[in-house]
GROMACS .gro file of C-alpha atoms in nm:
model
  425
    1UNK     CA    1   7.244   8.680   9.813
    2UNK     CA    2   7.419   8.886  10.079
    3UNK     CA    3   7.794   8.867  10.122
    4UNK     CA    4   7.934   8.648  10.397
    5UNK     CA    5   8.020   8.834  10.714
    6UNK     CA    6   8.373   8.740  10.825
    7UNK     CA    7   8.322   8.905  11.164
    8UNK     CA    8   8.629   9.064  11.324
    9UNK     CA    9   8.928   9.045  11.090
   10UNK     CA   10   9.299   9.020  11.156
   11UNK     CA   11   9.448   9.372  11.154
   12UNK     CA   12   9.712   9.426  10.887
   13UNK     CA   13  10.008   9.634  11.004
   14UNK     CA   14  10.142   9.892  10.761
   15UNK     CA   15  10.515   9.948  10.717
   16UNK     CA   16  10.675  10.280  10.799
   17UNK     CA   17  10.836  10.503  10.535
   18UNK     CA   18  11.133  10.358  10.347
   19UNK     CA   19  11.394  10.483  10.102
   20UNK     CA   20  11.603  10.286   9.855
   21UNK     CA   21  11.966  10.390   9.898
   22UNK     CA   22  12.180  10.462   9.594
   23UNK     CA   23  12.526  10.597   9.516
   24UNK     CA   24  12.596  10.847   9.241
   25UNK     CA   25  12.316  10.844   8.985
   26UNK     CA   26  12.006  10.635   9.055
   27UNK     CA   27  11.996  10.517   8.692
   28UNK     CA   28  11.806  10.189   8.644
   29UNK     CA   29  11.721  10.185   9.016
   30UNK     CA   30  11.451  10.439   8.942
   31UNK     CA   31  11.251  10.155   8.788
   32UNK     CA   32  11.233   9.956   9.114
   33UNK     CA   33  10.954  10.160   9.283
   34UNK     CA   34  10.762  10.158   8.954
   35UNK     CA   35  10.788   9.778   8.925
   36UNK     CA   36  10.697   9.729   9.290
   37UNK     CA   37  10.391   9.952   9.263
   38UNK     CA   38  10.282   9.766   8.949
   39UNK     CA   39  10.315   9.431   9.127
   40UNK     CA   40  10.099   9.550   9.415
   41UNK     CA   41   9.841   9.695   9.176
   42UNK     CA   42   9.822   9.360   8.996
   43UNK     CA   43   9.728   9.205   9.331
   44UNK     CA   44   9.439   9.440   9.384
   45UNK     CA   45   9.608   9.699   9.605
   46UNK     CA   46   9.568  10.071   9.548
   47UNK     CA   47   9.889  10.251   9.455
   48UNK     CA   48   9.964  10.612   9.373
   49UNK     CA   49  10.236  10.873   9.361
   50UNK     CA   50  10.520  10.990   9.142
   51UNK     CA   51  10.830  10.796   9.038
   52UNK     CA   52  11.126  10.966   8.872
   53UNK     CA   53  11.268  10.867   8.534
   54UNK     CA   54  11.592  11.025   8.420
   55UNK     CA   55  11.738  11.003   8.070
   56UNK     CA   56  12.112  11.032   8.017
   57UNK     CA   57  12.336  11.038   7.712
   58UNK     CA   58  12.466  10.682   7.666
   59UNK     CA   59  12.827  10.794   7.612
   60UNK     CA   60  12.874  11.109   7.821
   61UNK     CA   61  12.627  11.031   8.098
   62UNK     CA   62  12.495  11.387   8.069
   63UNK     CA   63  12.135  11.428   8.180
   64UNK     CA   64  11.910  11.480   7.878
   65UNK     CA   65  11.565  11.453   8.035
   66UNK     CA   66  11.389  11.417   8.367
   67UNK     CA   67  11.024  11.344   8.444
   68UNK     CA   68  10.802  11.207   8.717
   69UNK     CA   69  10.556  10.932   8.627
   70UNK     CA   70  10.217  10.887   8.791
   71UNK     CA   71  10.242  10.521   8.897
   72UNK     CA   72   9.863  10.483   8.893
   73UNK     CA   73   9.799  10.617   8.543
   74UNK     CA   74  10.139  10.617   8.370
   75UNK     CA   75  10.107  10.987   8.289
   76UNK     CA   76  10.443  11.167   8.272
   77UNK     CA   77  10.525  11.518   8.399
   78UNK     CA   78  10.842  11.688   8.273
   79UNK     CA   79  11.050  11.839   8.557
   80UNK     CA   80  11.376  11.933   8.380
   81UNK     CA   81  11.479  12.287   8.295
   82UNK     CA   82  11.642  12.349   7.958
   83UNK     CA   83  11.963  12.517   8.075
   84UNK     CA   84  12.202  12.422   7.797
   85UNK     CA   85  12.477  12.162   7.796
   86UNK     CA   86  12.739  12.385   7.961
   87UNK     CA   87  12.524  12.496   8.255
   88UNK     CA   88  12.636  12.385   8.603
   89UNK     CA   89  12.310  12.491   8.771
   90UNK     CA   90  12.055  12.248   8.907
   91UNK     CA   91  11.839  12.125   8.620
   92UNK     CA   92  11.534  12.046   8.834
   93UNK     CA   93  11.231  12.253   8.737
   94UNK     CA   94  11.085  12.317   9.082
   95UNK     CA   95  10.775  12.477   8.934
   96UNK     CA   96  10.714  12.173   8.718
   97UNK     CA   97  10.759  11.950   9.021
   98UNK     CA   98  10.522  12.164   9.227
   99UNK     CA   99  10.266  12.137   8.950
  100UNK     CA  100  10.271  11.759   8.977
  101UNK     CA  101  10.233  11.741   9.356
  102UNK     CA  102   9.854  11.731   9.327
  103UNK     CA  103   9.903  11.367   9.222
  104UNK     CA  104  10.052  11.289   9.564
  105UNK     CA  105   9.788  11.478   9.757
  106UNK     CA  106   9.505  11.317   9.562
  107UNK     CA  107   9.652  10.971   9.611
  108UNK     CA  108   9.659  11.018   9.988
  109UNK     CA  109   9.303  11.155   9.985
  110UNK     CA  110   9.197  10.848   9.785
  111UNK     CA  111   9.336  10.619  10.056
  112UNK     CA  112   9.607  10.440   9.859
  113UNK     CA  113   9.786  10.143  10.013
  114UNK     CA  114  10.125  10.265   9.888
  115UNK     CA  115  10.253  10.611   9.796
  116UNK     CA  116  10.561  10.630   9.572
  117UNK     CA  117  10.756  10.956   9.595
  118UNK     CA  118  11.025  11.022   9.337
  119UNK     CA  119  11.321  11.113   9.557
  120UNK     CA  120  11.432  11.249   9.891
  121UNK     CA  121  11.707  11.491   9.786
  122UNK     CA  122  11.857  11.820   9.892
  123UNK     CA  123  11.527  12.010   9.860
  124UNK     CA  124  11.340  11.762  10.081
  125UNK     CA  125  11.626  11.764  10.333
  126UNK     CA  126  11.567  12.140  10.365
  127UNK     CA  127  11.192  12.095  10.408
  128UNK     CA  128  11.111  12.191  10.048
  129UNK     CA  129  11.037  11.993   9.732
  130UNK     CA  130  10.804  11.705   9.819
  131UNK     CA  131  10.871  11.710  10.193
  132UNK     CA  132  10.526  11.837  10.289
  133UNK     CA  133  10.352  11.574  10.077
  134UNK     CA  134  10.561  11.301  10.239
  135UNK     CA  135  10.479  11.426  10.588
  136UNK     CA  136  10.109  11.444  10.503
  137UNK     CA  137  10.111  11.083  10.383
  138UNK     CA  138  10.298  10.963  10.691
  139UNK     CA  139  10.055  11.148  10.917
  140UNK     CA  140   9.771  10.961  10.746
  141UNK     CA  141   9.947  10.627  10.797
  142UNK     CA  142  10.015  10.570  10.427
  143UNK     CA  143  10.336  10.372  10.354
  144UNK     CA  144  10.582  10.588  10.158
  145UNK     CA  145  10.853  10.446   9.929
  146UNK     CA  146  11.117  10.673   9.781
  147UNK     CA  147  11.482  10.692   9.671
  148UNK     CA  148  11.759  10.860   9.866
  149UNK     CA  149  12.123  10.928   9.768
  150UNK     CA  150  12.393  10.834  10.016
  151UNK     CA  151  12.465  11.204  10.073
  152UNK     CA  152  12.118  11.250  10.227
  153UNK     CA  153  12.071  10.917  10.403
  154UNK     CA  154  12.113  11.069  10.750
  155UNK     CA  155  11.875  11.350  10.656
  156UNK     CA  156  11.615  11.091  10.558
  157UNK     CA  157  11.649  10.908  10.889
  158UNK     CA  158  11.616  11.234  11.081
  159UNK     CA  159  11.315  11.335  10.869
  160UNK     CA  160  11.133  11.007  10.938
  161UNK     CA  161  11.254  10.936  11.292
  162UNK     CA  162  11.182  10.696  11.457
  163UNK     CA  163  11.001  10.481  11.197
  164UNK     CA  164  11.194  10.544  10.873
  165UNK     CA  165  11.405  10.277  10.710
  166UNK     CA  166  11.677  10.261  10.447
  167UNK     CA  167  11.663   9.968  10.205
  168UNK     CA  168  11.902   9.807   9.965
  169UNK     CA  169  11.799   9.904   9.611
  170UNK     CA  170  11.641   9.570   9.515
  171UNK     CA  171  11.287   9.454   9.452
  172UNK     CA  172  11.332   9.182   9.710
  173UNK     CA  173  11.418   9.443   9.973
  174UNK     CA  174  11.091   9.620   9.889
  175UNK     CA  175  10.895   9.300   9.952
  176UNK     CA  176  11.065   9.237  10.285
  177UNK     CA  177  10.988   9.595  10.389
  178UNK     CA  178  10.628   9.556  10.278
  179UNK     CA  179  10.595   9.235  10.475
  180UNK     CA  180  10.376   8.927  10.426
  181UNK     CA  181  10.087   9.037  10.648
  182UNK     CA  182   9.860   9.116  10.354
  183UNK     CA  183   9.925   8.799  10.157
  184UNK     CA  184   9.568   8.670  10.196
  185UNK     CA  185   9.438   8.992  10.040
  186UNK     CA  186   9.702   8.967   9.767
  187UNK     CA  187   9.585   8.615   9.684
  188UNK     CA  188   9.231   8.746   9.632
  189UNK     CA  189   9.344   8.888   9.297
  190UNK     CA  190   9.376   8.528   9.176
  191UNK     CA  191   9.011   8.446   9.249
  192UNK     CA  192   8.803   8.488   8.930
  193UNK     CA  193   8.511   8.724   8.987
  194UNK     CA  194   8.268   8.489   8.811
  195UNK     CA  195   8.382   8.169   8.984
  196UNK     CA  196   8.110   7.993   9.184
  197UNK     CA  197   8.141   7.736   9.462
  198UNK     CA  198   8.047   7.389   9.342
  199UNK     CA  199   8.080   7.199   9.669
  200UNK     CA  200   8.184   7.241  10.030
  201UNK     CA  201   8.261   6.948  10.259
  202UNK     CA  202   8.361   6.999  10.622
  203UNK     CA  203   8.501   6.681  10.775
  204UNK     CA  204   8.644   6.590  11.111
  205UNK     CA  205   9.005   6.651  11.005
  206UNK     CA  206   8.985   6.841  10.675
  207UNK     CA  207   8.753   7.065  10.479
  208UNK     CA  208   8.738   7.109  10.103
  209UNK     CA  209   8.602   7.377   9.875
  210UNK     CA  210   8.549   7.297   9.509
  211UNK     CA  211   8.547   7.575   9.252
  212UNK     CA  212   8.513   7.563   8.874
  213UNK     CA  213   8.887   7.520   8.812
  214UNK     CA  214   9.022   7.342   9.117
  215UNK     CA  215   8.974   7.209   9.468
  216UNK     CA  216   9.122   7.352   9.785
  217UNK     CA  217   9.185   7.191  10.122
  218UNK     CA  218   9.242   7.317  10.475
  219UNK     CA  219   9.266   7.146  10.810
  220UNK     CA  220   8.949   7.168  11.016
  221UNK     CA  221   9.009   7.364  11.340
  222UNK     CA  222   9.014   7.163  11.661
  223UNK     CA  223   8.665   7.091  11.785
  224UNK     CA  224   8.722   7.153  12.154
  225UNK     CA  225   8.753   7.530  12.115
  226UNK     CA  226   8.616   7.818  11.915
  227UNK     CA  227   8.649   7.615  11.599
  228UNK     CA  228   8.345   7.412  11.703
  229UNK     CA  229   8.118   7.684  11.567
  230UNK     CA  230   7.975   7.611  11.220
  231UNK     CA  231   8.114   7.812  10.928
  232UNK     CA  232   7.924   8.125  10.819
  233UNK     CA  233   7.610   8.050  10.614
  234UNK     CA  234   7.654   7.676  10.664
  235UNK     CA  235   7.404   7.493  10.444
  236UNK     CA  236   7.394   7.775  10.189
  237UNK     CA  237   7.753   7.790  10.058
  238UNK     CA  238   7.719   7.602   9.730
  239UNK     CA  239   7.653   7.836   9.441
  240UNK     CA  240   7.800   8.141   9.613
  241UNK     CA  241   8.084   8.338   9.454
  242UNK     CA  242   8.413   8.171   9.540
  243UNK     CA  243   8.547   8.516   9.630
  244UNK     CA  244   8.290   8.542   9.911
  245UNK     CA  245   8.437   8.237  10.080
  246UNK     CA  246   8.796   8.339  10.006
  247UNK     CA  247   8.752   8.669  10.191
  248UNK     CA  248   8.691   8.471  10.509
  249UNK     CA  249   9.064   8.391  10.520
  250UNK     CA  250   9.118   8.718  10.707
  251UNK     CA  251   8.865   8.640  10.978
  252UNK     CA  252   8.956   8.595  11.343
  253UNK     CA  253   8.706   8.307  11.366
  254UNK     CA  254   8.903   7.980  11.321
  255UNK     CA  255   8.633   7.798  11.123
  256UNK     CA  256   8.569   8.091  10.889
  257UNK     CA  257   8.942   8.145  10.841
  258UNK     CA  258   9.003   7.781  10.746
  259UNK     CA  259   8.711   7.788  10.504
  260UNK     CA  260   8.857   8.100  10.344
  261UNK     CA  261   9.197   7.934  10.312
  262UNK     CA  262   9.041   7.634  10.138
  263UNK     CA  263   8.859   7.867   9.898
  264UNK     CA  264   9.182   8.050   9.813
  265UNK     CA  265   9.346   7.716   9.746
  266UNK     CA  266   9.058   7.620   9.518
  267UNK     CA  267   9.134   7.926   9.307
  268UNK     CA  268   9.512   7.883   9.297
  269UNK     CA  269   9.556   7.502   9.294
  270UNK     CA  270   9.396   7.465   8.951
  271UNK     CA  271   9.369   7.125   8.793
  272UNK     CA  272   9.558   7.247   8.485
  273UNK     CA  273   9.870   7.348   8.678
  274UNK     CA  274  10.189   7.187   8.553
  275UNK     CA  275  10.517   7.141   8.734
  276UNK     CA  276  10.755   6.900   8.897
  277UNK     CA  277  10.633   6.634   9.137
  278UNK     CA  278  10.862   6.651   9.439
  279UNK     CA  279  10.792   6.560   9.799
  280UNK     CA  280  10.812   6.863  10.027
  281UNK     CA  281  10.976   6.666  10.306
  282UNK     CA  282  11.249   6.553  10.067
  283UNK     CA  283  11.312   6.916   9.971
  284UNK     CA  284  11.344   7.013  10.334
  285UNK     CA  285  11.570   6.722  10.424
  286UNK     CA  286  11.802   6.818  10.139
  287UNK     CA  287  11.810   7.185  10.243
  288UNK     CA  288  11.853   7.105  10.611
  289UNK     CA  289  12.151   6.878  10.542
  290UNK     CA  290  12.358   7.188  10.462
  291UNK     CA  291  12.195   7.433  10.702
  292UNK     CA  292  12.251   7.534  11.060
  293UNK     CA  293  11.970   7.532  11.316
  294UNK     CA  294  11.695   7.385  11.091
  295UNK     CA  295  11.345   7.446  11.225
  296UNK     CA  296  10.998   7.314  11.158
  297UNK     CA  297  10.660   7.459  11.255
  298UNK     CA  298  10.400   7.186  11.286
  299UNK     CA  299  10.474   6.817  11.270
  300UNK     CA  300  10.509   6.542  11.011
  301UNK     CA  301  10.584   6.185  11.117
  302UNK     CA  302  10.946   6.082  11.069
  303UNK     CA  303  11.093   6.426  10.994
  304UNK     CA  304  11.294   6.441  11.315
  305UNK     CA  305  11.463   6.114  11.225
  306UNK     CA  306  11.562   6.245  10.882
  307UNK     CA  307  11.687   6.584  11.000
  308UNK     CA  308  11.930   6.573  11.295
  309UNK     CA  309  11.920   6.867  11.536
  310UNK     CA  310  11.578   6.971  11.408
  311UNK     CA  311  11.406   7.226  11.628
  312UNK     CA  312  11.035   7.146  11.620
  313UNK     CA  313  10.784   7.415  11.713
  314UNK     CA  314  10.431   7.304  11.797
  315UNK     CA  315  10.115   7.459  11.939
  316UNK     CA  316  10.096   7.150  12.162
  317UNK     CA  317  10.454   7.127  12.295
  318UNK     CA  318  10.595   6.815  12.453
  319UNK     CA  319  10.924   6.629  12.483
  320UNK     CA  320  11.158   6.754  12.213
  321UNK     CA  321  10.908   7.017  12.099
  322UNK     CA  322  10.920   7.391  12.155
  323UNK     CA  323  10.603   7.593  12.217
  324UNK     CA  324  10.484   7.834  11.948
  325UNK     CA  325  10.602   8.125  12.166
  326UNK     CA  326  10.960   8.014  12.089
  327UNK     CA  327  10.926   8.094  11.717
  328UNK     CA  328  11.056   8.454  11.745
  329UNK     CA  329  11.373   8.322  11.909
  330UNK     CA  330  11.433   8.020  11.684
  331UNK     CA  331  11.327   8.110  11.329
  332UNK     CA  332  11.562   8.406  11.274
  333UNK     CA  333  11.860   8.171  11.324
  334UNK     CA  334  11.733   7.892  11.101
  335UNK     CA  335  11.888   7.853  10.756
  336UNK     CA  336  11.622   7.597  10.661
  337UNK     CA  337  11.257   7.621  10.772
  338UNK     CA  338  10.969   7.382  10.707
  339UNK     CA  339  10.617   7.518  10.757
  340UNK     CA  340  10.317   7.290  10.740
  341UNK     CA  341  10.017   7.400  10.535
  342UNK     CA  342   9.825   7.430  10.863
  343UNK     CA  343  10.003   7.763  10.914
  344UNK     CA  344   9.820   7.897  10.609
  345UNK     CA  345   9.481   7.774  10.729
  346UNK     CA  346   9.518   7.899  11.087
  347UNK     CA  347   9.650   8.244  10.989
  348UNK     CA  348   9.997   8.212  11.141
  349UNK     CA  349  10.187   8.195  10.809
  350UNK     CA  350  10.239   8.572  10.761
  351UNK     CA  351  10.390   8.617  11.105
  352UNK     CA  352  10.619   8.318  11.062
  353UNK     CA  353  10.742   8.441  10.723
  354UNK     CA  354  10.819   8.779  10.879
  355UNK     CA  355  11.042   8.601  11.134
  356UNK     CA  356  11.240   8.400  10.879
  357UNK     CA  357  11.591   8.522  10.808
  358UNK     CA  358  11.671   8.667  10.464
  359UNK     CA  359  11.816   8.400  10.239
  360UNK     CA  360  11.679   8.106  10.436
  361UNK     CA  361  11.530   7.805  10.261
  362UNK     CA  362  11.161   7.826  10.353
  363UNK     CA  363  10.940   7.540  10.238
  364UNK     CA  364  10.564   7.514  10.286
  365UNK     CA  365  10.423   7.165  10.242
  366UNK     CA  366  10.105   6.964  10.288
  367UNK     CA  367   9.774   6.902  10.107
  368UNK     CA  368   9.651   7.249  10.204
  369UNK     CA  369   9.950   7.438  10.061
  370UNK     CA  370   9.849   7.721   9.827
  371UNK     CA  371  10.036   7.693   9.497
  372UNK     CA  372  10.051   8.069   9.456
  373UNK     CA  373  10.386   8.202   9.326
  374UNK     CA  374  10.328   8.538   9.495
  375UNK     CA  375  10.421   8.374   9.825
  376UNK     CA  376  10.776   8.350   9.692
  377UNK     CA  377  10.794   8.730   9.706
  378UNK     CA  378  10.748   8.697  10.081
  379UNK     CA  379  11.044   8.467  10.141
  380UNK     CA  380  10.908   8.123  10.050
  381UNK     CA  381  11.153   7.923   9.839
  382UNK     CA  382  10.927   7.626   9.760
  383UNK     CA  383  10.558   7.540   9.785
  384UNK     CA  384  10.475   7.169   9.783
  385UNK     CA  385  10.103   7.109   9.756
  386UNK     CA  386   9.827   6.900   9.604
  387UNK     CA  387   9.642   6.942   9.274
  388UNK     CA  388   9.317   6.748   9.312
  389UNK     CA  389   9.215   6.535   9.013
  390UNK     CA  390   8.936   6.327   9.169
  391UNK     CA  391   8.704   6.571   9.345
  392UNK     CA  392   8.431   6.313   9.410
  393UNK     CA  393   8.671   6.067   9.571
  394UNK     CA  394   8.827   6.344   9.779
  395UNK     CA  395   8.483   6.462   9.897
  396UNK     CA  396   8.402   6.112  10.025
  397UNK     CA  397   8.736   6.083  10.200
  398UNK     CA  398   8.701   6.424  10.368
  399UNK     CA  399   8.347   6.345  10.482
  400UNK     CA  400   8.471   6.017  10.633
  401UNK     CA  401   8.741   6.192  10.836
  402UNK     CA  402   9.042   6.080  10.630
  403UNK     CA  403   9.394   6.194  10.714
  404UNK     CA  404   9.649   6.371  10.497
  405UNK     CA  405   9.806   6.057  10.350
  406UNK     CA  406   9.470   5.932  10.227
  407UNK     CA  407   9.385   6.267  10.069
  408UNK     CA  408   9.702   6.259   9.860
  409UNK     CA  409   9.562   5.964   9.663
  410UNK     CA  410   9.308   6.189   9.493
  411UNK     CA  411   9.551   6.415   9.314
  412UNK     CA  412   9.914   6.479   9.232
  413UNK     CA  413  10.185   6.658   9.421
  414UNK     CA  414  10.323   6.972   9.266
  415UNK     CA  415  10.606   7.208   9.358
  416UNK     CA  416  10.626   7.581   9.289
  417UNK     CA  417  10.978   7.714   9.338
  418UNK     CA  418  11.116   8.061   9.391
  419UNK     CA  419  11.269   8.195   9.071
  420UNK     CA  420  11.648   8.192   9.062
  421UNK     CA  421  11.662   8.567   8.993
  422UNK     CA  422  11.464   8.654   9.307
  423UNK     CA  423  11.777   8.725   9.509
  424UNK     CA  424  11.735   8.787   9.878
  425UNK     CA  425  11.809   9.112  10.052
   0.00000   0.00000   0.00000
């Protein structure tokens, strides 16, 4: 069985080079690039490079060891000279560092999605150290993440002009730099390789994909445009790998993209998920009561009455509704944002999350909401979706053109919240 052809796919922009800023000794901050690379690797992305780890005496703070760690393999390379405790000379073993640079070059040649480089320090500011490896990666379009001391922050910006950035030394800042544009690919890591499609139903208003562990929903694209085309391999979808359908989420074709979104939801909205049952609209109304300039993308009946001064953004604007082109002007000011699950199915969710202000309450709600915690790394504070418990009943309702309220009868609402320790940048 040949793989489904998604056709033209949505291009995924790559971030420019970035450096985590620190004062004095980097200390525990050295672990941030390592943790970030590990998180990306767990989501199926290719990572490579060298991250620095420094050991210091717990009482005196004197440096006792220094190494660079291959973030792809975990292998460590010692880069500290043994100069004696009274030496004031630089302890960096430049030869040892040079011997480890093949890791950086090989990672770029292998086409990694992220290259971690230990530090941009005085050697790199003078064009030495790892400067050439950084420039090579940037020339190849590979995102570079490193550390920079305050004393060389301006050197870093000059070195990477005009695309370089300086970040706060937090994991959340790394995610905001990375951006949400690859979230569909990241969600693919949650699709079991051996999972097969049990059933696909495409109705007038909704479509459903049933996998072995759950059922996913997505709104059917409007039928007066490009969405009128049948989905790829229509009539031969049952029994295919669920991952084949899920990859369609990156397609530019509206019908294929919605089918892919439903397949991703089938993998993530598992029937065994546990959590609190809270209405997404209630969450938003509570957040908006204490927020300035609340905004909503998409529409739910009665929300405007519950949230005064709500700014509603719709693809079909009308009285009291802003067009979708207004999102770049309105979302950055909103302290509370409600996004309907349709934004996940139609591919607009990544761009909207990129517009949201840091620290805003961002809630995604609706039967087609993916209950995937990784979305919280991209600024979402709560996901309110549906865990289907009666797949047969849902299939009949979808085939008969049922609306969202009817679909909710065939499962239970569930909320996934952003962890309290995921502080915003």
